[in-house]
Short mmCIF file of C-alpha atoms and ligand atoms in Angstrom, two decimals:
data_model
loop_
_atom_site.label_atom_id
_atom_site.label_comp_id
_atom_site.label_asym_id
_atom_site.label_seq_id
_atom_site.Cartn_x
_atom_site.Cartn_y
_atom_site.Cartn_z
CA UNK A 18 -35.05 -67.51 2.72
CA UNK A 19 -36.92 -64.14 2.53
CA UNK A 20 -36.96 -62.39 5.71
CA UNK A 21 -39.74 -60.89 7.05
CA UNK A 22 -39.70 -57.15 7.37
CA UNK A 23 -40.35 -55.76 10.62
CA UNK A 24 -42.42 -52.52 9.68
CA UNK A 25 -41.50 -49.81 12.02
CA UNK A 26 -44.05 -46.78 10.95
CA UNK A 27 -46.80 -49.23 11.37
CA UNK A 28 -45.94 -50.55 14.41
CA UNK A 29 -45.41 -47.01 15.80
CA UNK A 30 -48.72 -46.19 14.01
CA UNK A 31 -50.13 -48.70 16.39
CA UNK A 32 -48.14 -47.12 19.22
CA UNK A 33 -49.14 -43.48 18.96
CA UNK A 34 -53.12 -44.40 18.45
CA UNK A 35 -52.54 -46.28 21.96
CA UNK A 36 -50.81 -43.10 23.27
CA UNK A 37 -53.35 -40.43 22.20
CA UNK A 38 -56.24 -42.41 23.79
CA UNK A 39 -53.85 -42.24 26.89
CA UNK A 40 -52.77 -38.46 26.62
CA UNK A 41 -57.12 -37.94 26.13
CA UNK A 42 -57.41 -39.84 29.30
CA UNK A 43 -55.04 -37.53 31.37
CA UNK A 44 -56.18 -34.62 29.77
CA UNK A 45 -59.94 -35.38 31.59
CA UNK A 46 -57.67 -35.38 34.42
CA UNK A 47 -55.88 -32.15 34.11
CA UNK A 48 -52.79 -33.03 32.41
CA UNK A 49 -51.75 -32.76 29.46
CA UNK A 50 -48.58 -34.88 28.90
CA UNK A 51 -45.63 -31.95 28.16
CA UNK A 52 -42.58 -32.61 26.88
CA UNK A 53 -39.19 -29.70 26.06
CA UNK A 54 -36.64 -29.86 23.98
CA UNK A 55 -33.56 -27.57 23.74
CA UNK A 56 -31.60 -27.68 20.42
CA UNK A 57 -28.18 -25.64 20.56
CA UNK A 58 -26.81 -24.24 17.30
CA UNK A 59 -28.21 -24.92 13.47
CA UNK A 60 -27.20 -28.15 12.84
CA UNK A 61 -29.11 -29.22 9.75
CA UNK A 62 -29.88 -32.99 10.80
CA UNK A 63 -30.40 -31.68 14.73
CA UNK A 64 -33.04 -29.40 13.14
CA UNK A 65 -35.15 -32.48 11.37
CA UNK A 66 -34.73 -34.67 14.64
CA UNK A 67 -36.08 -32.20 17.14
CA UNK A 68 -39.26 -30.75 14.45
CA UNK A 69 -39.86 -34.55 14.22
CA UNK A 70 -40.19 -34.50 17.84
CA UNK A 71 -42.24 -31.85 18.84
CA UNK A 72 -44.43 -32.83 15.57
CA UNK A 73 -44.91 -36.28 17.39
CA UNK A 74 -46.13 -34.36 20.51
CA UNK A 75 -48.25 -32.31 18.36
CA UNK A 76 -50.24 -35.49 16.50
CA UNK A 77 -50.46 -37.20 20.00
CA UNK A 78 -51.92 -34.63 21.51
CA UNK A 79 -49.06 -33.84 24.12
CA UNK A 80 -47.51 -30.58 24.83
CA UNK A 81 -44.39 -29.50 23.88
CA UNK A 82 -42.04 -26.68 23.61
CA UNK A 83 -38.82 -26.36 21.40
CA UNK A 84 -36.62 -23.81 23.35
CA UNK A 85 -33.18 -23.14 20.21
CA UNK A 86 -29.84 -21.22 21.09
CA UNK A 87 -27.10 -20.11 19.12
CA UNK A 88 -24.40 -22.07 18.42
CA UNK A 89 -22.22 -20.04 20.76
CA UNK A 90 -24.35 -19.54 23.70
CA UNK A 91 -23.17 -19.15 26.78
CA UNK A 92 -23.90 -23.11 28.65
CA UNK A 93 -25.21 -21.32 32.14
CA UNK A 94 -28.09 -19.74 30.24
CA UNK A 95 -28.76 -23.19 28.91
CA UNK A 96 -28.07 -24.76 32.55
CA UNK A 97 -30.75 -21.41 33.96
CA UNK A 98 -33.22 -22.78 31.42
CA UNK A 99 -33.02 -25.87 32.66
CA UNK A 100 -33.24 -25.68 36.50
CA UNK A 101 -36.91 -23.57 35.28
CA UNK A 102 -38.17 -26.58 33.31
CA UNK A 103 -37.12 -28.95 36.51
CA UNK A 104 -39.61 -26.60 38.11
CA UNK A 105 -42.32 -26.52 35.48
CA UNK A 106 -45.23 -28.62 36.52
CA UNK A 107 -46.60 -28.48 32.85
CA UNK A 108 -42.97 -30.34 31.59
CA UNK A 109 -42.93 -33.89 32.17
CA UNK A 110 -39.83 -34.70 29.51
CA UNK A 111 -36.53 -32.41 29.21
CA UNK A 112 -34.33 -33.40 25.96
CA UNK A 113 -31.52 -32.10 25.18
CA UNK A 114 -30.77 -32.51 21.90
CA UNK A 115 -27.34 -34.17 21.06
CA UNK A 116 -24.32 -33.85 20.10
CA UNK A 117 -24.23 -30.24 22.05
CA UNK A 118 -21.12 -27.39 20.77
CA UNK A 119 -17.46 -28.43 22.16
CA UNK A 120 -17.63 -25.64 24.95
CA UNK A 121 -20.24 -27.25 26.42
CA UNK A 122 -19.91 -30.17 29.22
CA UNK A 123 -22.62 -32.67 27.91
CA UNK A 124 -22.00 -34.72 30.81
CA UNK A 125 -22.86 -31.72 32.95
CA UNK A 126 -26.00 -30.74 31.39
CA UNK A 127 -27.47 -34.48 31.33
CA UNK A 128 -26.92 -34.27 34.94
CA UNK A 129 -28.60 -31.09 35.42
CA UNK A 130 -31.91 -32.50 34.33
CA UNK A 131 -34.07 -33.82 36.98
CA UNK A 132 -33.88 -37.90 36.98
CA UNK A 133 -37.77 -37.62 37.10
CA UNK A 134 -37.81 -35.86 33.54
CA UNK A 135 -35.18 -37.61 31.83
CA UNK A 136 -36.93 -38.97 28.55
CA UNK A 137 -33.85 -39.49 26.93
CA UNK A 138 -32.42 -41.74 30.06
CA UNK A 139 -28.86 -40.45 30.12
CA UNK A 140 -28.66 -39.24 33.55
CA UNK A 141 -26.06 -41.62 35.28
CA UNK A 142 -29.27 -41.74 37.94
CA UNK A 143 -31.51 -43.40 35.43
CA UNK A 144 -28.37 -45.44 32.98
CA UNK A 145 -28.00 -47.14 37.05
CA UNK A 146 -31.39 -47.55 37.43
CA UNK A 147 -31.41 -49.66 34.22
CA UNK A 148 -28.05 -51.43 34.76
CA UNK A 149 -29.88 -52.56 38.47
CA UNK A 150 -32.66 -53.82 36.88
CA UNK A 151 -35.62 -51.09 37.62
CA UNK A 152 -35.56 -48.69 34.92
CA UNK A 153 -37.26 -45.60 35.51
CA UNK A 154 -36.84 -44.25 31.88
CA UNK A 155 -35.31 -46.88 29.00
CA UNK A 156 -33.21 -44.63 26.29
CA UNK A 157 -35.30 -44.81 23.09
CA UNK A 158 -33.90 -46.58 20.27
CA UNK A 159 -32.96 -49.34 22.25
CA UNK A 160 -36.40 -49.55 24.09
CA UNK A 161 -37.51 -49.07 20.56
CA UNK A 162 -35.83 -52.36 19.30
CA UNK A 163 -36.97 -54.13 22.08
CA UNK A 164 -40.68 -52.89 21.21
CA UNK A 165 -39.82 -54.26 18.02
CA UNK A 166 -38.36 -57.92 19.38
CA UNK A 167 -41.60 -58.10 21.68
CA UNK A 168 -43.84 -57.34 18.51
CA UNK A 169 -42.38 -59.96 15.95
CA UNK A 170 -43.22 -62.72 18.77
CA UNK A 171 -38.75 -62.57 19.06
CA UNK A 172 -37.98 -63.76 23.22
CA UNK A 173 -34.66 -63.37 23.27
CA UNK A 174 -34.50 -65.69 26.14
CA UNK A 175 -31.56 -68.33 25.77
CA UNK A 176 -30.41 -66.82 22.94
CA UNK A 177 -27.67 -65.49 21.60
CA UNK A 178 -27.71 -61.95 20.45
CA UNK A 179 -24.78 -59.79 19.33
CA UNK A 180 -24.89 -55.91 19.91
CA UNK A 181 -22.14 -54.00 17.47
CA UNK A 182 -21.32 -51.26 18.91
CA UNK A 183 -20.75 -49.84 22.41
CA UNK A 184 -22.10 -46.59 22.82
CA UNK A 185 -23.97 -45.14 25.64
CA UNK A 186 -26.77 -43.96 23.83
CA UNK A 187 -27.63 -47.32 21.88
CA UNK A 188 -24.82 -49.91 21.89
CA UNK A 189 -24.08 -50.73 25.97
CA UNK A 190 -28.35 -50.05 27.26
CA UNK A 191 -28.84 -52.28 24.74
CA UNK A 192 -26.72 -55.12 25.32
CA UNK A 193 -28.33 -54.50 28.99
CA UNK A 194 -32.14 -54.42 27.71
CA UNK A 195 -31.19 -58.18 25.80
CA UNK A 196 -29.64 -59.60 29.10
CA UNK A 197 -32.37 -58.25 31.49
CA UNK A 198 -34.66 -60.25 28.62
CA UNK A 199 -32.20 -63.24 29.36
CA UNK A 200 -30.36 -63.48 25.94
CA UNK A 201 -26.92 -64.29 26.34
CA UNK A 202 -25.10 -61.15 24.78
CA UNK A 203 -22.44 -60.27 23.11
CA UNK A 204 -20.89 -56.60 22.57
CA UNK A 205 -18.56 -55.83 19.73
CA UNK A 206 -16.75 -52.80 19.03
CA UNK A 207 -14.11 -51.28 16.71
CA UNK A 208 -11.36 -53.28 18.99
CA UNK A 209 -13.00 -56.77 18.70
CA UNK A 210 -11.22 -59.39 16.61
CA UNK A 211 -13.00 -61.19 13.57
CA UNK A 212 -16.13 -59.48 14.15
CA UNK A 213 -17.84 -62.28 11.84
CA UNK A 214 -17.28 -64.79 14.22
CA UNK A 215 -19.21 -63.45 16.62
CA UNK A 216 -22.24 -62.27 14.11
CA UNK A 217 -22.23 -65.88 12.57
CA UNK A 218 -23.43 -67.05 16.00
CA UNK A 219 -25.73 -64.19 16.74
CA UNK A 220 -29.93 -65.40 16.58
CA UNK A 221 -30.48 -61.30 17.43
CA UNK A 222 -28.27 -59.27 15.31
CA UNK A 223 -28.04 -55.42 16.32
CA UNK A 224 -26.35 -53.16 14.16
CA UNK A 225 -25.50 -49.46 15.64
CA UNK A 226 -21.96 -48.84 13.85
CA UNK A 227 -22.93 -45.72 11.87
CA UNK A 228 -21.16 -47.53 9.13
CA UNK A 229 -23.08 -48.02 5.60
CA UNK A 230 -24.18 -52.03 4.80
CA UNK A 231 -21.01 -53.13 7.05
CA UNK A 232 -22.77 -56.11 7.94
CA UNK A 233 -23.13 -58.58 5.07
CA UNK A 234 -24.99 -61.75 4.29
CA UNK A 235 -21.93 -63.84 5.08
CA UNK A 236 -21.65 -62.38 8.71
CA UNK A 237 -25.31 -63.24 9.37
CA UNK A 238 -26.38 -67.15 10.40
CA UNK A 239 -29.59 -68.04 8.32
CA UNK A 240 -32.71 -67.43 10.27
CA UNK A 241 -31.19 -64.73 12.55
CA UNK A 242 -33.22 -61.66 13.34
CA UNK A 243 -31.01 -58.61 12.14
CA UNK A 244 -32.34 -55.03 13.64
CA UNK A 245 -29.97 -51.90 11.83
CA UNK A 246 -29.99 -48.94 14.11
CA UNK A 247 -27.51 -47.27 11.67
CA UNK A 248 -28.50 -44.51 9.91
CA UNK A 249 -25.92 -43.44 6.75
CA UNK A 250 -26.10 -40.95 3.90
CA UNK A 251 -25.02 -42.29 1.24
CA UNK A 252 -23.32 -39.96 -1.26
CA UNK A 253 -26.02 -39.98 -3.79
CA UNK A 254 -28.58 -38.25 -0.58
CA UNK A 255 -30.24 -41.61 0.29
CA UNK A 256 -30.24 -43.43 3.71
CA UNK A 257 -29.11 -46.97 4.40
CA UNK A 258 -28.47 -48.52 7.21
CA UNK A 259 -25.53 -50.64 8.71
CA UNK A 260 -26.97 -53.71 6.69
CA UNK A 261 -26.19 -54.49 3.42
CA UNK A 262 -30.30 -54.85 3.27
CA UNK A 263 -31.09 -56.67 0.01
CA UNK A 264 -28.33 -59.44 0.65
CA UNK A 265 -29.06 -59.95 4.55
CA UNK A 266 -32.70 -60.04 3.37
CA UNK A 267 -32.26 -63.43 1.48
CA UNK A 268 -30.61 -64.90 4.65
CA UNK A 269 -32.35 -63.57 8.12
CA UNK A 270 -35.68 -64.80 9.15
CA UNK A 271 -36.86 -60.89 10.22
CA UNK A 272 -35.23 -57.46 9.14
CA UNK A 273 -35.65 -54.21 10.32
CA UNK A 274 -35.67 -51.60 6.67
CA UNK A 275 -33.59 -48.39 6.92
CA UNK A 276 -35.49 -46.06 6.87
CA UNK A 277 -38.80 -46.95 7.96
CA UNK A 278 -38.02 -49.27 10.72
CA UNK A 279 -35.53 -48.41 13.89
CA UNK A 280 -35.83 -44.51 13.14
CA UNK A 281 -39.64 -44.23 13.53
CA UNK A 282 -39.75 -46.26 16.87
CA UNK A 283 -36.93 -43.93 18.54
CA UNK A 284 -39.28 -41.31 18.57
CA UNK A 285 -42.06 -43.19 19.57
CA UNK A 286 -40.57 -44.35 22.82
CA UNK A 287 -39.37 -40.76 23.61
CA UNK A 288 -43.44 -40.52 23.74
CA UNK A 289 -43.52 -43.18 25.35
CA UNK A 290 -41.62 -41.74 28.68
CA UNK A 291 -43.07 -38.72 28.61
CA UNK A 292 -46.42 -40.47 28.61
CA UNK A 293 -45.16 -42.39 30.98
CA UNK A 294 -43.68 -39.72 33.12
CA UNK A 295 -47.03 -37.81 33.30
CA UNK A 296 -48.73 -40.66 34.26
CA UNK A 297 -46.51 -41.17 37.28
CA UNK A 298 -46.97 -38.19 38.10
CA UNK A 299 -50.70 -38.45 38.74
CA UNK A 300 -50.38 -41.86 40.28
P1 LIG B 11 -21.25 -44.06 17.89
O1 LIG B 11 -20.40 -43.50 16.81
O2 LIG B 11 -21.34 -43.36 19.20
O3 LIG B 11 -20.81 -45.56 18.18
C1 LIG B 11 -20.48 -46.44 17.16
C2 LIG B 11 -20.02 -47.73 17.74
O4 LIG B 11 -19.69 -48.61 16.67
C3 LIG B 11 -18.76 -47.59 18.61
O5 LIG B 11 -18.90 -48.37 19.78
C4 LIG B 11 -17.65 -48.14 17.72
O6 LIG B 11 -16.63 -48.82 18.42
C5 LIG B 11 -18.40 -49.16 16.88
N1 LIG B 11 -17.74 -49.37 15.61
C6 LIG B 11 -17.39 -48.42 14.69
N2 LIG B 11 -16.77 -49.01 13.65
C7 LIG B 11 -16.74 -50.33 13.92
C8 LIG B 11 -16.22 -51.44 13.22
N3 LIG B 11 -15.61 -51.32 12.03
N4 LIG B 11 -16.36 -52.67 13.78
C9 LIG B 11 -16.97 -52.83 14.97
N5 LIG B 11 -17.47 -51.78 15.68
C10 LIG B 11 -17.35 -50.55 15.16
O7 LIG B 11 -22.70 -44.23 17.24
P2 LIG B 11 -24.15 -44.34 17.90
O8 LIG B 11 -24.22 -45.51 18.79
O9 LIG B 11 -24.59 -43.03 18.39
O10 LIG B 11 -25.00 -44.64 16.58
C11 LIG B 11 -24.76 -45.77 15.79
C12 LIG B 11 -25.59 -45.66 14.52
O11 LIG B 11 -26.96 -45.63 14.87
C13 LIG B 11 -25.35 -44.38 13.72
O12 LIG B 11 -25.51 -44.69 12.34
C14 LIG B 11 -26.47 -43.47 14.15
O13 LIG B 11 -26.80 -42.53 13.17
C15 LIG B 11 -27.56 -44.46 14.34
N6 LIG B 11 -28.60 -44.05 15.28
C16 LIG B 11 -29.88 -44.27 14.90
C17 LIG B 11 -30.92 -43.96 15.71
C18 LIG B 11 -32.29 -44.26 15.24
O14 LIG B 11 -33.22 -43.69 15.76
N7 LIG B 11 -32.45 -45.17 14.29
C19 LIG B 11 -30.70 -43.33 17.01
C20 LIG B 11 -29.30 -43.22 17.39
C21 LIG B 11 -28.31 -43.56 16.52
P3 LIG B 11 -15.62 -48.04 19.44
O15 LIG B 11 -16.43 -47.84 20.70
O16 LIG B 11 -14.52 -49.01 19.63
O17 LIG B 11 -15.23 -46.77 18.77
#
């Protein structure tokens, strides 16, 4: 078997076009969707991920404004800044970029953005909201992958899919997003017990490890749908994901490519809230 590969630049292609029509339509109404994000120190790969962003805004016609502090700033400017953009009517999305400088409490400054302008959805507000069933904002790469599912013609409904990994940013709303869509789902983590057991049964593979082409063909049952969140460098400079690619590839019925599939929907959703956000507003 071949799998099919699930294309994620021209899926978010399709996206964005849908989006800028959308953001036009505001605008005639006044509002320009407007989106901040605050990057803290000069971390190199923190530095691509938020110009990716505000280039996003920028070629979907949204507003956006990159606000950068030194590494050693002191956190109650940051948390100042913050309680302003609360305020700004023009700001529909706050983002703080992560992971933030040990003497900061990220905990703390997640919750000092207002639930209403959480793109990201980390605020315990908004991760409750999504555990309870009415998500106000869905974090991106996992709203992403369900895009994805949705796209392929993939209901996870009565099936069984198998999340690796348990972090709050991908691993855990994801598991959540697959049993609100009425998969039966399994989480694994770095604790679980002959991890291939439970990826041999999985018809929805997710892979969000951070760990280069961990999962091989011989963990994956043929015909499953395998989506790898994972982003690695490999030593020679090039990306891979958590799937060994060109191996799972001649066993899964639909793959997701590293790079050019999970990466380019993550920051399609975050347009997607703040979209969404503005448009709430106006409702
Ligand atoms: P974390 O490091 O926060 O979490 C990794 C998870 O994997 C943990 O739950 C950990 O278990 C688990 N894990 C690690 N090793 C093993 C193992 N050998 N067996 C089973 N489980 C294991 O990572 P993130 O969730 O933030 O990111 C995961 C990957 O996704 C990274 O490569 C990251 O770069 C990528 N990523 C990609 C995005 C995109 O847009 N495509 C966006 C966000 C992340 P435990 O909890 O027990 O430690």
């Amino acid at each position: 078997m071949t799998a099919r590969i699930l294309d994620g630049n021209a899926l978010a292609q399709r996206l964005r076009a849908d989006f800028k029509t959308r953001a036009e339509a505001l605008a005639a109404r006044g509002t320009r969707p407007g989106l901040a994000v605050i990057l803290v120190g000069e971390d190199p790969a923190s530095q691509v991920y938020v110009r990716n962003k505000v280039n996003a805004c920028a070629q979907a016609g949204f507003h956006s404004v990159r606000i950068g502090y030194p590494a050693d700033v002191d956190p109650q400017l940051v948390f100042a800044r913050l309680a302003e953009l609360n305020a700004d009517p023009a700001i529909h999305g706050i983002l703080v970029q992560l992971p933030l400088p040990k003497h900061f409490d990220s905990d703390a400054v997640l919750k000092a953005i207002a639930p209403a302008k959480d793109v990201d959805g980390f605020h315990a507000e908004n991760v409750g909201a999504l555990m309870q069933g009415h998500p106000r904002f869905i974090p991106c790469t996992p709203y992403g992958v369900m895009k994805f599912l949705a796209d392929a013609g993939v209901d996870p409904r009565g099936k069984e899919a198998v999340v690796l990994g348990r972090s709050n940013i991908v691993g855990k709303p994801m598991a959540m997003l697959l049993l609100q869509a009425s998969a039966t789902v399994t989480v694994c983590h770095s604790q679980t017990r002959d991890l291939a057991f439970h990826t041999r049964r999985a018809d929805i593979l997710v892979a969000a490890l951070g760990k280069a082409r961990f999962v091989t063909a011989d963990m994956v049952k043929p015909g499953a749908v395998v989506v790898d969140v994972g982003i690695n460098r490999l030593p020679d400079g090039k990306l891979c994901g958590d799937v060994d690619y060109a191996a799972v590839s001649e066993v899964a019925s639909a793959i997701t490519p590293v790079p050019g599939g999970v990466g380019p929907m993550t920051i399609t959703m975050l347009l997607a809230n703040t979209l969404e956000a503005a448009e709430r507003e106006l409702r």
